[in-house]
Amino acid sequence: MSHTRQQLSETDYDVLVIGGGLIGASFACAMSTQGLRIGVLEAVSPGSASQPSFDDRSIALSLGSKRIFEAINIWPSLEDYATSINKIHVSDRGRFGVTRLDSLEQGVEALGYVVMSRDMGRALGERMSTLDNVDLISPSSVIGVDMPEKTAGDRVGITINHQGIKQKLSARLLIAADGRDSFVRQSLGIKTTDWDYQQTAVIANITSQYPHHHVAYERFTDSGPIAVLPISAGRCAIVWTCANNEVEAIMALDDDAFISAFQQKFGQRLGRFLKVGVRQAYPLRLVHAREQVRPRLALIGNAAHSLHPIAGQGFNLGLRDVATLAEIISTAQAQKRDIGDLAVLNDYAKWRKRDHLRVVAFTDGLVRTFSNNFLPLAIARNAGLIASDLIPPVKRLLSRQAMGLTGKLPRLARGLGL
Ligand SMILES: Cc1cc2nc3c(=O)[nH]c(=O)nc-3n(C[C@H](O)[C@H](O)[C@H](O)COP(=O)(O)OP(=O)(O)OC[C@H]3O[C@@H](n4cnc5c(N)ncnc54)[C@H](O)[C@@H]3O)c2cc1C
């Protein structure tokens, strides 16, 4: 259901989700079978072109994420918009080491799928609008949070600005899914580990001379990594990471000059690039929250961890948060435990800790290793790429990481119901 009228009739929920972006909306859909009353607060109106989570970026979904979307019945409305990734080609510009990952070698249908975040937003929004137990309250911004010590103890309270009117809502559990600069996290003084990469990702869609054959390319260059992802026939989505001091000039290039500069970075594997679409720029920072839960509070998605997009892991990591938290809440419900109890939420935090640390370290390590021109390091990483191409167990580990199938997987990621 969508609440757009000014005065809200319902003010007390089982769960309030702050942020109805990719992750908050996925969480509401995942929880739809649990008989809980869920309110989703989203600052930007549904369908608005300025929705920051549902924009033109293309997301590489891991195979594990596809399984989660299948288990929560989102995949049927996405699959017509998804392009499979059958191979991943990783290289270091100016050196000959490469690693090639292949779905056939790994015995899977695909290593992942590329979907535009706008299409995911549409599919999730349509699904939410059919759920009787989910209220999408939008446009509404959270402007204050009162944790249990200030409320009756069994509730968390929030103040929202709903279409210019201040209102109070309460819930047994608050989920912060309000993105990298999370208002909830900041207003509760939750500290983060931060790193400004001094890099910006420029994204665009590009038409190439040769077909992509469902290959995704990851290429490390001295000014930052670039990714080329297969989308529709003959077209690819590019993520060109450049130093912050280069971005203004790159964004100002006319299309021909942009294509020729990008061609120089990427090389000729797809022949000549012929046409480029609208560009957008995203400044890149690592933000990792030092606390993932408090009594009656859990953080998920970018509010919990925001990564460099180099390895296409941010959304996939967030969707595993969704699947794990949904399972923990469902189990707590079945055992008649309080879903906002810290002991329940600690189970979520403990389960997610290893995956968070591994993916943050892997992504951050890639950026640092490949942004460094120190010759011995360049030789070592070149040797590393060759080794990972030649040694089957290393290759298998890398493939499973790319597919989002490492570590202890929640039920939804194994294709099971909650
Ligand atoms: C260039 C680029 C490429 C990427 N590629 C990939 C990829 O290939 N694979 C991958 O897995 N990940 C990728 N990512 C990461 C992925 O986009 C993010 O991890 C994902 O969008 C996070 O979703 P989220 O819902 O947690 O946060 P967000 O997308 O930031 O959404 C937060 C939502 O909360 C709302 N909100 C904020 N504050 C409030 C408030 N006070 N009250 C109410 N609502 C509020 C916002 O309006 C927004 O809708 C990429 C990121 C970038 C920048």
Tab-separated table of C-alpha atoms in Angstrom, residues 237-400:
chain	number	residue	atom	x	y	z
A	237	ALA	CA	27.409	-0.161	-19.091
A	238	ILE	CA	30.725	1.381	-18.114
A	239	VAL	CA	32.047	2.418	-14.710
A	240	TRP	CA	35.137	4.564	-15.215
A	241	THR	CA	36.883	5.382	-11.965
A	242	CYS	CA	39.073	8.467	-12.157
A	243	ALA	CA	40.945	10.679	-9.721
A	244	ASN	CA	38.752	13.464	-8.270
A	245	ASN	CA	40.914	16.110	-9.917
A	246	GLU	CA	40.261	14.606	-13.388
A	247	VAL	CA	36.516	14.208	-13.154
A	248	GLU	CA	35.472	17.733	-14.099
A	249	ALA	CA	37.473	17.556	-17.321
A	250	ILE	CA	36.144	14.074	-18.152
A	251	MET	CA	32.536	15.107	-17.585
A	252	ALA	CA	33.075	18.186	-19.787
A	253	LEU	CA	34.373	16.199	-22.791
A	254	ASP	CA	32.075	16.033	-25.783
A	255	ASP	CA	30.873	12.520	-26.683
A	256	ASP	CA	33.563	11.856	-29.316
A	257	ALA	CA	36.389	12.978	-27.037
A	258	PHE	CA	34.930	10.936	-24.151
A	259	ILE	CA	34.725	7.825	-26.334
A	260	SER	CA	38.284	8.228	-27.530
A	261	ALA	CA	39.634	8.795	-23.979
A	262	PHE	CA	37.751	5.759	-22.708
A	263	GLN	CA	38.879	3.678	-25.674
A	264	GLN	CA	42.484	4.457	-24.788
A	265	LYS	CA	41.963	3.207	-21.231
A	266	PHE	CA	40.017	0.109	-22.180
A	267	GLY	CA	41.685	-1.016	-25.404
A	268	GLN	CA	40.182	-2.800	-28.405
A	269	ARG	CA	38.610	-5.975	-26.956
A	270	LEU	CA	35.146	-4.796	-28.026
A	271	GLY	CA	36.371	-3.074	-31.186
A	272	ARG	CA	35.634	0.635	-31.514
A	273	PHE	CA	33.178	2.350	-29.213
A	274	LEU	CA	30.579	4.076	-31.354
A	275	LYS	CA	28.132	5.963	-29.141
A	276	VAL	CA	27.851	6.993	-25.508
A	277	GLY	CA	24.768	7.948	-23.468
A	278	VAL	CA	24.235	10.307	-20.534
A	279	ARG	CA	27.037	10.358	-17.931
A	280	GLN	CA	26.710	10.514	-14.164
A	281	ALA	CA	29.393	10.886	-11.495
A	282	TYR	CA	29.560	9.335	-7.997
A	283	PRO	CA	32.288	10.378	-5.517
A	284	LEU	CA	33.604	7.239	-3.778
A	285	ARG	CA	34.074	6.659	-0.057
A	286	LEU	CA	34.359	3.596	2.134
A	287	VAL	CA	32.034	3.874	5.137
A	288	HIS	CA	31.726	0.962	7.558
A	289	ALA	CA	29.560	1.332	10.673
A	290	ARG	CA	31.270	0.155	13.869
A	291	GLU	CA	27.969	-0.954	15.410
A	292	GLN	CA	25.449	-2.871	13.342
A	293	VAL	CA	22.775	-3.240	16.021
A	294	ARG	CA	21.486	-1.640	19.196
A	295	PRO	CA	18.383	-2.542	21.195
A	296	ARG	CA	15.477	-2.215	18.678
A	297	LEU	CA	17.789	-1.135	15.857
A	298	ALA	CA	19.573	-2.875	12.961
A	299	LEU	CA	21.560	-1.359	10.082
A	300	ILE	CA	21.424	-2.866	6.579
A	301	GLY	CA	22.819	-2.039	3.118
A	302	ASN	CA	24.791	1.137	2.535
A	303	ALA	CA	23.816	2.480	5.972
A	304	ALA	CA	25.928	-0.378	7.374
A	305	HIS	CA	28.688	-0.476	4.734
A	306	SER	CA	29.286	1.536	1.605
A	307	LEU	CA	31.997	0.252	-0.722
A	308	HIS	CA	34.019	1.210	-3.789
A	309	PRO	CA	32.092	-0.227	-6.779
A	310	ILE	CA	35.276	-1.843	-8.212
A	311	ALA	CA	34.116	-5.416	-7.587
A	312	GLY	CA	30.346	-4.858	-7.854
A	313	GLN	CA	29.743	-6.089	-4.308
A	314	GLY	CA	27.852	-3.311	-2.456
A	315	PHE	CA	24.268	-4.179	-3.297
A	316	ASN	CA	24.978	-7.909	-3.188
A	317	LEU	CA	26.403	-7.572	0.324
A	318	GLY	CA	23.352	-5.530	1.346
A	319	LEU	CA	20.952	-8.110	-0.069
A	320	ARG	CA	22.652	-10.775	2.068
A	321	ASP	CA	21.987	-8.470	5.081
A	322	VAL	CA	18.331	-8.452	4.029
A	323	ALA	CA	18.130	-12.245	3.680
A	324	THR	CA	19.922	-12.855	6.996
A	325	LEU	CA	17.923	-10.320	9.016
A	326	ALA	CA	14.656	-11.629	7.548
A	327	GLU	CA	15.623	-15.150	8.629
A	328	ILE	CA	16.647	-14.072	12.146
A	329	ILE	CA	13.370	-12.159	12.623
A	330	SER	CA	11.322	-15.031	11.234
A	331	THR	CA	13.008	-17.477	13.645
A	332	ALA	CA	12.524	-15.102	16.587
A	333	GLN	CA	8.833	-14.795	15.687
A	334	ALA	CA	8.425	-18.567	15.541
A	335	GLN	CA	10.078	-18.845	18.980
A	336	LYS	CA	7.820	-16.052	20.313
A	337	ARG	CA	10.833	-13.883	21.132
A	338	ASP	CA	10.778	-10.075	20.991
A	339	ILE	CA	12.092	-9.118	17.499
A	340	GLY	CA	13.669	-5.928	18.862
A	341	ASP	CA	15.530	-7.654	21.677
A	342	LEU	CA	19.285	-7.066	21.575
A	343	ALA	CA	20.010	-10.796	21.912
A	344	VAL	CA	18.025	-11.469	18.708
A	345	LEU	CA	19.704	-8.609	16.848
A	346	ASN	CA	23.140	-9.700	18.048
A	347	ASP	CA	22.564	-13.001	16.232
A	348	TYR	CA	22.163	-10.952	13.046
A	349	ALA	CA	25.288	-8.858	13.727
A	350	LYS	CA	27.401	-11.927	14.526
A	351	TRP	CA	26.271	-13.767	11.410
A	352	ARG	CA	27.004	-10.807	9.156
A	353	LYS	CA	30.343	-9.785	10.673
A	354	ARG	CA	32.584	-12.176	8.758
A	355	ASP	CA	30.972	-11.461	5.361
A	356	HIS	CA	31.164	-7.690	5.979
A	357	LEU	CA	34.831	-7.813	6.989
A	358	ARG	CA	35.782	-10.113	4.113
A	359	VAL	CA	34.043	-8.071	1.408
A	360	VAL	CA	35.202	-4.703	2.800
A	361	ALA	CA	38.807	-5.986	2.995
A	362	PHE	CA	38.656	-7.616	-0.451
A	363	THR	CA	37.212	-4.513	-2.159
A	364	ASP	CA	39.422	-2.027	-0.355
A	365	GLY	CA	42.494	-4.245	-0.912
A	366	LEU	CA	41.824	-4.402	-4.664
A	367	VAL	CA	41.581	-0.600	-4.904
A	368	ARG	CA	44.793	-0.050	-2.960
A	369	THR	CA	46.808	-2.808	-4.646
A	370	PHE	CA	45.855	-1.780	-8.147
A	371	SER	CA	46.084	1.994	-7.608
A	372	ASN	CA	49.756	1.719	-6.709
A	373	ASN	CA	52.495	2.028	-9.328
A	374	PHE	CA	55.329	0.825	-7.097
A	375	LEU	CA	57.103	-1.583	-9.501
A	376	PRO	CA	57.578	-4.632	-7.206
A	377	LEU	CA	53.875	-4.425	-6.283
A	378	ALA	CA	52.893	-4.141	-9.958
A	379	ILE	CA	54.958	-7.257	-10.720
A	380	ALA	CA	53.463	-9.118	-7.753
A	381	ARG	CA	49.879	-8.301	-8.751
A	382	ASN	CA	50.605	-9.301	-12.332
A	383	ALA	CA	51.914	-12.626	-11.008
A	384	GLY	CA	48.785	-12.829	-8.826
A	385	LEU	CA	46.505	-12.422	-11.848
A	386	ILE	CA	48.402	-15.109	-13.757
A	387	ALA	CA	48.360	-17.448	-10.735
A	388	SER	CA	44.630	-16.987	-10.198
A	389	ASP	CA	44.088	-17.785	-13.862
A	390	LEU	CA	46.162	-20.957	-13.705
A	391	ILE	CA	45.444	-22.421	-10.272
A	392	PRO	CA	41.948	-24.000	-10.271
A	393	PRO	CA	41.247	-23.778	-6.484
A	394	VAL	CA	42.167	-20.050	-6.469
A	395	LYS	CA	39.992	-19.510	-9.515
A	396	ARG	CA	37.114	-21.392	-7.915
A	397	LEU	CA	37.400	-19.270	-4.756
A	398	LEU	CA	37.393	-16.049	-6.811
A	399	SER	CA	34.417	-17.255	-8.826
A	400	ARG	CA	32.446	-18.171	-5.711
